[in-house]
CSV table of C-alpha atoms and ligand atoms in Angstrom, one decimal:
chain,number,residue,atom,x,y,z
A,1,MET,CA,240.2,277.3,-66.4
A,2,ARG,CA,242.2,279.5,-64.1
A,3,ILE,CA,244.7,281.0,-66.5
A,4,ALA,CA,247.0,283.7,-65.2
A,5,GLY,CA,249.6,283.9,-67.9
A,6,PHE,CA,249.6,283.8,-71.7
A,7,GLN,CA,252.7,284.1,-73.8
A,8,LYS,CA,251.6,284.3,-77.4
A,9,LEU,CA,254.7,282.8,-79.0
A,10,THR,CA,257.4,280.4,-77.8
A,11,LEU,CA,260.0,278.6,-79.8
A,12,LEU,CA,261.5,277.0,-76.7
A,13,ASP,CA,258.7,275.3,-74.7
A,14,TYR,CA,257.4,272.8,-77.3
A,15,PRO,CA,260.3,270.9,-78.9
A,16,GLY,CA,260.4,271.4,-82.6
A,17,LYS,CA,257.2,273.4,-82.7
A,18,VAL,CA,256.0,277.0,-82.8
A,19,ALA,CA,253.6,277.4,-79.9
A,20,CYS,CA,251.9,279.7,-77.4
A,21,ILE,CA,252.0,278.9,-73.7
A,22,LEU,CA,249.3,279.2,-71.0
A,23,PHE,CA,250.2,279.4,-67.3
A,24,THR,CA,247.4,278.0,-65.1
A,25,GLN,CA,246.9,279.3,-61.6
A,26,GLY,CA,247.0,277.1,-58.6
A,27,CYS,CA,249.4,274.3,-57.6
A,28,ASN,CA,249.3,271.5,-55.1
A,29,PHE,CA,253.1,271.7,-54.5
A,30,LYS,CA,255.0,274.5,-53.0
A,31,CYS,CA,258.5,274.1,-54.4
A,32,PRO,CA,260.8,276.8,-53.0
A,33,TYR,CA,262.6,277.0,-56.4
A,34,CYS,CA,259.5,277.7,-58.4
A,35,GLN,CA,260.0,280.3,-61.1
A,36,ASN,CA,256.2,280.9,-61.2
A,37,SER,CA,255.7,281.2,-57.4
A,38,GLY,CA,253.0,283.9,-58.1
A,39,LEU,CA,250.9,281.2,-59.7
A,40,ILE,CA,250.8,278.8,-56.8
A,41,CYS,CA,247.9,280.5,-55.0
A,42,HIS,CA,244.5,281.6,-56.4
A,43,LYS,CA,244.1,285.4,-57.1
A,44,ASN,CA,241.0,286.3,-58.9
A,45,ASP,CA,242.2,289.7,-60.2
A,46,GLU,CA,244.9,288.1,-62.3
A,47,LEU,CA,242.8,285.7,-64.4
A,48,ILE,CA,242.7,285.9,-68.2
A,49,ASN,CA,239.4,285.3,-70.0
A,50,GLU,CA,239.3,282.1,-72.0
A,51,GLU,CA,237.6,284.0,-74.8
A,52,GLU,CA,240.8,286.0,-75.3
A,53,ILE,CA,242.8,282.8,-75.7
A,54,PHE,CA,240.4,281.2,-78.2
A,55,SER,CA,240.1,284.4,-80.1
A,56,TYR,CA,243.9,284.4,-80.5
A,57,LEU,CA,244.0,280.7,-81.4
A,58,ASN,CA,241.3,281.2,-84.0
A,59,LYS,CA,243.4,283.8,-85.8
A,60,ARG,CA,246.6,281.7,-85.5
A,61,LYS,CA,245.4,278.5,-87.2
A,62,GLY,CA,248.2,277.4,-89.6
A,63,VAL,CA,250.6,279.9,-88.0
A,64,ILE,CA,251.4,278.2,-84.7
A,65,ASP,CA,251.5,274.5,-84.3
A,66,GLY,CA,250.5,274.0,-80.7
A,67,VAL,CA,249.6,275.1,-77.3
A,68,VAL,CA,251.7,274.4,-74.2
A,69,ILE,CA,249.7,274.2,-71.0
A,70,SER,CA,251.9,274.9,-68.0
A,71,GLY,CA,251.5,276.3,-64.6
A,72,GLY,CA,251.0,276.2,-61.7
A,73,GLU,CA,249.9,272.6,-62.0
A,74,PRO,CA,247.4,272.2,-64.9
A,75,THR,CA,246.0,268.9,-63.6
A,76,VAL,CA,244.4,270.6,-60.5
A,77,GLN,CA,242.1,272.4,-62.9
A,78,SER,CA,238.7,270.7,-62.8
A,79,ASP,CA,237.9,271.6,-66.4
A,80,LEU,CA,241.3,270.8,-68.0
A,81,GLU,CA,239.9,268.0,-70.1
A,82,SER,CA,237.1,270.0,-71.7
A,83,PHE,CA,239.4,273.0,-72.2
A,84,ILE,CA,242.0,270.8,-74.1
A,85,LYS,CA,239.2,269.3,-76.2
A,86,LYS,CA,238.3,272.8,-77.4
A,87,ILE,CA,241.9,273.5,-78.3
A,88,LYS,CA,242.2,270.1,-80.1
A,89,ASP,CA,238.9,270.9,-82.0
A,90,LEU,CA,240.7,273.9,-83.5
A,91,GLY,CA,243.5,271.6,-84.8
A,92,PHE,CA,246.3,272.5,-82.5
A,93,LEU,CA,248.8,270.1,-80.9
A,94,VAL,CA,248.9,270.2,-77.1
A,95,LYS,CA,251.8,269.8,-74.8
A,96,LEU,CA,251.2,269.4,-71.1
A,97,ASP,CA,253.7,270.3,-68.3
A,98,THR,CA,252.9,268.5,-65.1
A,99,ASN,CA,254.3,267.6,-61.7
A,100,GLY,CA,252.8,264.1,-62.1
A,101,SER,CA,250.6,264.2,-59.0
A,102,ASN,CA,247.4,263.2,-60.9
A,103,PRO,CA,248.1,259.9,-62.8
A,104,ASP,CA,244.4,259.2,-63.4
A,105,LEU,CA,243.9,262.4,-65.3
A,106,ILE,CA,247.2,262.0,-67.1
A,107,GLU,CA,246.2,258.5,-68.2
A,108,LYS,CA,242.8,259.7,-69.4
A,109,LEU,CA,244.2,262.6,-71.4
A,110,ILE,CA,246.7,260.3,-73.1
A,111,ASN,CA,244.2,257.5,-73.8
A,112,ASN,CA,241.7,260.0,-75.2
A,113,GLY,CA,244.2,261.4,-77.6
A,114,LEU,CA,244.0,264.9,-76.0
A,115,ILE,CA,247.7,265.5,-75.5
A,116,ASP,CA,250.6,265.1,-78.0
A,117,TYR,CA,253.5,265.8,-75.7
A,118,ILE,CA,253.9,265.5,-72.0
A,119,ALA,CA,256.8,266.8,-69.7
A,120,MET,CA,256.8,265.6,-66.1
A,121,ASP,CA,259.0,267.0,-63.4
A,122,ILE,CA,260.6,264.6,-61.0
A,123,LYS,CA,261.7,266.8,-58.2
A,124,ASN,CA,263.7,264.5,-55.9
A,125,ILE,CA,264.2,260.9,-54.9
A,126,LEU,CA,260.7,259.7,-54.0
A,127,PRO,CA,261.3,259.2,-50.2
A,128,LEU,CA,262.5,262.8,-49.9
A,129,TYR,CA,260.0,264.5,-52.2
A,130,ILE,CA,258.9,266.7,-49.3
A,131,ASP,CA,262.3,268.4,-49.3
A,132,VAL,CA,261.6,269.9,-52.7
A,133,ALA,CA,257.8,269.9,-53.1
A,134,PHE,CA,257.2,271.1,-49.5
A,135,VAL,CA,254.1,269.0,-49.3
A,136,LYS,CA,253.6,265.3,-48.6
A,137,ALA,CA,253.2,264.0,-52.2
A,138,SER,CA,251.8,260.5,-52.9
A,139,VAL,CA,254.8,258.4,-53.9
A,140,ASP,CA,252.4,255.8,-55.4
A,141,LYS,CA,250.8,258.4,-57.6
A,142,LEU,CA,254.2,259.8,-58.8
A,143,LYS,CA,255.4,256.3,-59.6
A,144,ARG,CA,252.2,255.6,-61.6
A,145,SER,CA,252.5,258.8,-63.6
A,146,ILE,CA,256.1,257.9,-64.4
A,147,GLU,CA,255.0,254.5,-65.6
A,148,ILE,CA,252.0,255.8,-67.6
A,149,ILE,CA,254.2,258.3,-69.4
A,150,LYS,CA,257.1,255.9,-70.0
A,151,LYS,CA,254.7,253.4,-71.6
A,152,SER,CA,252.7,255.9,-73.6
A,153,SER,CA,253.3,256.2,-77.3
A,154,ILE,CA,253.2,260.1,-77.2
A,155,ASP,CA,256.3,262.3,-77.2
A,156,HIS,CA,257.4,262.9,-73.7
A,157,GLU,CA,260.3,263.9,-71.4
A,158,PHE,CA,261.1,263.9,-67.8
A,159,ARG,CA,263.1,266.7,-66.1
A,160,THR,CA,264.6,267.6,-62.8
A,161,THR,CA,265.6,271.1,-61.7
A,162,ILE,CA,268.9,270.4,-60.0
A,163,ILE,CA,269.8,272.4,-57.0
A,164,LYS,CA,273.2,272.3,-55.4
A,165,ASN,CA,271.9,272.4,-51.8
A,166,ILE,CA,269.6,269.4,-52.5
A,167,HIS,CA,270.8,267.1,-55.3
A,168,ASP,CA,274.0,265.1,-55.1
A,169,ILE,CA,275.2,262.5,-57.6
A,170,ASP,CA,273.6,259.7,-55.6
A,171,LYS,CA,270.2,261.3,-55.7
A,172,LEU,CA,270.6,262.2,-59.4
A,173,ASN,CA,271.4,258.6,-60.1
A,174,GLN,CA,268.3,257.4,-58.3
A,175,ILE,CA,266.1,259.9,-60.0
A,176,CYS,CA,267.4,258.9,-63.5
A,177,SER,CA,266.9,255.3,-62.6
A,178,TYR,CA,263.2,255.9,-62.2
A,179,VAL,CA,262.8,256.6,-65.9
A,180,ASP,CA,264.8,253.6,-67.1
A,181,GLY,CA,266.9,255.3,-69.8
A,182,ASP,CA,264.0,257.4,-71.1
A,183,LYS,CA,264.5,261.0,-72.2
A,184,MET,CA,265.5,263.0,-69.2
A,185,PHE,CA,266.7,266.6,-68.7
A,186,LEU,CA,268.6,267.7,-65.6
A,187,GLN,CA,268.3,271.5,-65.7
A,188,ASN,CA,270.3,273.8,-63.5
A,189,PHE,CA,268.3,275.8,-61.0
A,190,GLU,CA,268.3,279.6,-61.6
A,191,GLN,CA,268.0,282.0,-58.8
A,192,SER,CA,265.6,284.9,-59.6
A,193,GLU,CA,263.3,287.4,-58.0
A,194,ASN,CA,260.4,285.0,-58.3
A,195,VAL,CA,262.1,282.2,-56.4
A,196,LEU,CA,261.1,282.1,-52.7
A,197,GLY,CA,264.0,279.9,-51.6
A,198,LYS,CA,266.7,282.6,-51.5
A,199,ASN,CA,269.2,280.2,-50.0
A,200,LEU,CA,269.1,277.8,-53.0
A,201,GLU,CA,272.2,277.6,-55.1
A,202,SER,CA,272.8,276.6,-58.7
A,203,PHE,CA,275.7,274.3,-59.8
A,204,SER,CA,278.6,276.0,-61.5
A,205,LYS,CA,279.3,275.4,-65.2
A,206,ASP,CA,282.2,273.1,-64.3
A,207,GLU,CA,280.1,271.1,-61.8
A,208,LEU,CA,277.4,270.7,-64.5
A,209,ILE,CA,279.9,269.4,-67.0
A,210,GLU,CA,281.1,266.9,-64.4
A,211,ILE,CA,277.5,265.8,-63.6
A,212,SER,CA,276.9,265.5,-67.3
A,213,LYS,CA,279.9,263.2,-67.8
A,214,ILE,CA,279.0,261.0,-64.9
A,215,MET,CA,275.3,260.7,-65.7
A,216,LYS,CA,275.8,260.2,-69.4
A,217,GLY,CA,278.1,257.3,-68.8
A,218,LYS,CA,275.2,255.5,-67.2
A,219,TYR,CA,272.2,257.0,-68.8
A,220,PRO,CA,272.9,258.1,-72.5
A,221,ASN,CA,269.5,259.8,-72.8
A,222,VAL,CA,270.2,262.2,-69.9
A,223,LYS,CA,271.0,265.7,-70.9
A,224,VAL,CA,272.2,268.4,-68.6
A,225,ARG,CA,271.1,272.0,-69.3
A,226,GLY,CA,272.3,275.3,-67.9
A,227,ILE,CA,272.4,279.0,-68.9
A,228,TRP,CA,275.5,281.1,-68.9
A,229,GLY,CA,275.7,284.6,-70.4
A,230,GLY,CA,272.2,284.4,-71.8
A,231,ASN,CA,273.0,281.2,-73.8
A,232,ILE,CA,271.6,277.8,-73.1
A,233,TYR,CA,274.2,275.0,-72.9
A,234,VAL,CA,273.4,271.3,-73.0
B,1,SF4,S1,255.0,272.0,-59.0
B,1,SF4,FE1,255.8,273.4,-60.5
B,1,SF4,S2,254.3,275.1,-60.4
B,1,SF4,FE2,254.0,273.9,-58.6
B,1,SF4,S3,255.2,274.9,-57.0
B,1,SF4,FE3,256.5,273.3,-57.9
B,1,SF4,S4,257.6,274.3,-59.6
B,1,SF4,FE4,255.9,275.6,-59.0
């Protein structure tokens, strides 16, 4: 596994659980809003040895509940399945963050009981995915991933990073319609030094409140998230 980041404790990334989070290196998308843009390409000098991860996990049995595997895009890793098996053998829950581009692997991991929670990003309306992913993503594969996750019995969520220059209410309506009332987070884009798209803009707090009112009227399970003054508002 190409792991380039390891946060030993997170209370935010696995809902209701105490977890650690691993950031895999390599991604098949090139989103200009990516907060982990340094992880998109392969760089051998930044990799973390798996032994370090498993040594930590062995000492944290009964202390942390789970492991979040994020990225980068974890499903581009050829040994993701065997890596997760090793984590599960130690008794930890596993949450996977994915861009949904690999439905076959997602289905396999779910069917084999290897993941306990999955979060999939839906970046834009499907015909205009390239405006956000900056690659020609397979619409069929994205649709399949959405269907597999929706029908699965494991905990899951969908989420869209909403960007003022890209997403209007019509698009957000369409995106929410893909998940058919399932759990969905619209999270405000945050500009930062890691973001390559310096022209991208966040919505203001008032605009988010308005978006929340409109979307909740139609999709009660949609939540809008934003950060002001260091606090997270939903
Ligand atoms: S899919 Fe995720 S990791 Fe990959 S470029 Fe987009 S935001 Fe970054």
